[in-house]
C-alpha positions as CSV (number, residue, x, y, z in Angstrom):
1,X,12.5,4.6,71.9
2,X,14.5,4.5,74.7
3,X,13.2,6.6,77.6
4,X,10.0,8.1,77.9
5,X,11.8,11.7,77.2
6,X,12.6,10.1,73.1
7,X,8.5,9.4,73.0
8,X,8.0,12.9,74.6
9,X,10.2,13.9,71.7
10,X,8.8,12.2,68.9
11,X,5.4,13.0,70.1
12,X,6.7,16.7,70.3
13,X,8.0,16.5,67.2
14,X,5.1,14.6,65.5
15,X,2.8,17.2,66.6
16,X,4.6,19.9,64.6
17,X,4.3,18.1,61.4
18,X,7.7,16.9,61.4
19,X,7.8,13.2,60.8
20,X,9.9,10.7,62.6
21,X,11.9,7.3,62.4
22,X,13.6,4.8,64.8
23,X,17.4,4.9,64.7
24,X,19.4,1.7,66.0
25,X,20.0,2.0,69.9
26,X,22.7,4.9,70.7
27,X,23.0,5.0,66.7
28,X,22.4,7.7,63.9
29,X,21.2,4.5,61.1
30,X,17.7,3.3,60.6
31,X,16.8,0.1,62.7
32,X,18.2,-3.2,60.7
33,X,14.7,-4.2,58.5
34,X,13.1,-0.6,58.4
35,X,13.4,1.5,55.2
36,X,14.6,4.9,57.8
37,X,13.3,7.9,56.7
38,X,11.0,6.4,54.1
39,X,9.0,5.8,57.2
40,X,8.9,8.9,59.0
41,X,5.5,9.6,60.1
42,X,4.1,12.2,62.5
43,X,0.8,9.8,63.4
44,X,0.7,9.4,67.2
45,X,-0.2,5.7,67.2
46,X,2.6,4.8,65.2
47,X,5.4,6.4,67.0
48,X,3.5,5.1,70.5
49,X,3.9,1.3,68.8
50,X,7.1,2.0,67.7
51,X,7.9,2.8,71.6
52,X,6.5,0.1,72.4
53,X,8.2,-2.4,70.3
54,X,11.8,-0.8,70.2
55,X,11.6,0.6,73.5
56,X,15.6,1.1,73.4
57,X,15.8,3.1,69.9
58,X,17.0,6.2,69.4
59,X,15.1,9.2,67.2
60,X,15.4,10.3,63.8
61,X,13.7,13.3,62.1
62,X,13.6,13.1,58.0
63,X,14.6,16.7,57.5
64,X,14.1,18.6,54.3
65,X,10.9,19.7,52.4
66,X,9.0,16.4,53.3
67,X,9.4,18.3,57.3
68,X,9.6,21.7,56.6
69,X,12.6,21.0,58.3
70,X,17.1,21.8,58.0
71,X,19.2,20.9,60.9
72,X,22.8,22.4,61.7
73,X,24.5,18.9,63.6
74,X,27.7,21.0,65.3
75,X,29.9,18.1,66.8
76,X,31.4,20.0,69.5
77,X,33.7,17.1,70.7
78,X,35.2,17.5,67.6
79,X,38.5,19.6,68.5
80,X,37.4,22.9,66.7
81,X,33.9,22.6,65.5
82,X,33.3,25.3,68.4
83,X,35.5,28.0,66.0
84,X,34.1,27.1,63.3
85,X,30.7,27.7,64.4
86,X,31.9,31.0,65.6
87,X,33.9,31.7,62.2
88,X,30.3,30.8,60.7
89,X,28.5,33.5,62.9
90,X,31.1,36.1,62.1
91,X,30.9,35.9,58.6
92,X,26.3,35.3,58.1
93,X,25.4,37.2,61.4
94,X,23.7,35.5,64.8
95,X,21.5,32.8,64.4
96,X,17.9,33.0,65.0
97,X,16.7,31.6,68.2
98,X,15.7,28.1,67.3
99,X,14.5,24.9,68.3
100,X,18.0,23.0,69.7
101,X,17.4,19.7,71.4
102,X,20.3,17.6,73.7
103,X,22.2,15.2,71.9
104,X,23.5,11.8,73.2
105,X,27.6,13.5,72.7
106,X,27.1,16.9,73.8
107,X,26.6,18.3,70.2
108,X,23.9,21.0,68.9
109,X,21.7,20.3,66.7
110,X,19.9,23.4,65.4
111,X,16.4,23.3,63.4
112,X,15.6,26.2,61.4
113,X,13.0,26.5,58.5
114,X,13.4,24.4,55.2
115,X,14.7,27.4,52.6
116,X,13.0,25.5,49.8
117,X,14.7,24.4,46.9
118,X,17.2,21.5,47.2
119,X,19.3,21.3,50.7
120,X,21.5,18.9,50.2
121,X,23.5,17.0,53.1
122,X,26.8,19.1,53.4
123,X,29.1,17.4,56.1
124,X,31.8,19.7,57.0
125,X,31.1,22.3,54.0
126,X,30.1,24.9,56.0
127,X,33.5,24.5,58.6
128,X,35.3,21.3,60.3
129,X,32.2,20.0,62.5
130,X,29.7,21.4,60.6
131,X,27.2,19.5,58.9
């Protein structure tokens, strides 16, 4: 993990439940040899030897029931991803105050509570820069 502020994360994260990976440095894959999400844990140790061992990775959160866990990724350097989160909160009301953490491009990434059911991955179906 890349600075001590991505194991402050994970160890965040971890401590909620929510299980994490190690993402290729600066990337959004899995590290080349790991099975990604398959390997999400929230166990301390782990995630410290992780550090440890790929202290330039970035952090991945396996979102859905296994976490308890849905994330809205808004890619604001996309050219109008800021309208269509707007058009988004116009038509379904505000959004709950929420868990938002930086991202490496300036996006938002917004947790809220797993709905149950099946979430599938939507890119772009809920507006251009949505996902």
């Amino acid at each position: 993990m890349p600075e001590p502020n991505i194991l402050r994360a994970a160890l965040w994260y971890a401590n909620r439940g929510w299980p994490v990976f190690p993402l290729s440095p600066g990337e959004k894959v899995p590290l080349k040899g790991s099975r990604g999400f398959y390997e999400a844990t929230s166990d301390a140790l782990t995630i410290s030897r992780w550090a440890k061992d790929t202290p330039d990775a970035n952090l991945g959160l396996r979102c859905g029931a296994a976490s308890g866990v849905v994330v809205l990724d808004v890619d604001l350097y996309k050219p109008g991803a800021d309208l269509a989160l707007e058009a988004l909160i116009a038509a379904h009301g505000p959004l709950p105050e929420t868990v938002e953490p930086q991202t490496p491009h300036g996006g938002r990434q917004l947790f809220f509570a797993h709905p149950g059911g099946t979430v599938r991955p939507s890119v772009g179906a809920l507006g251009f820069g949505l996902d």
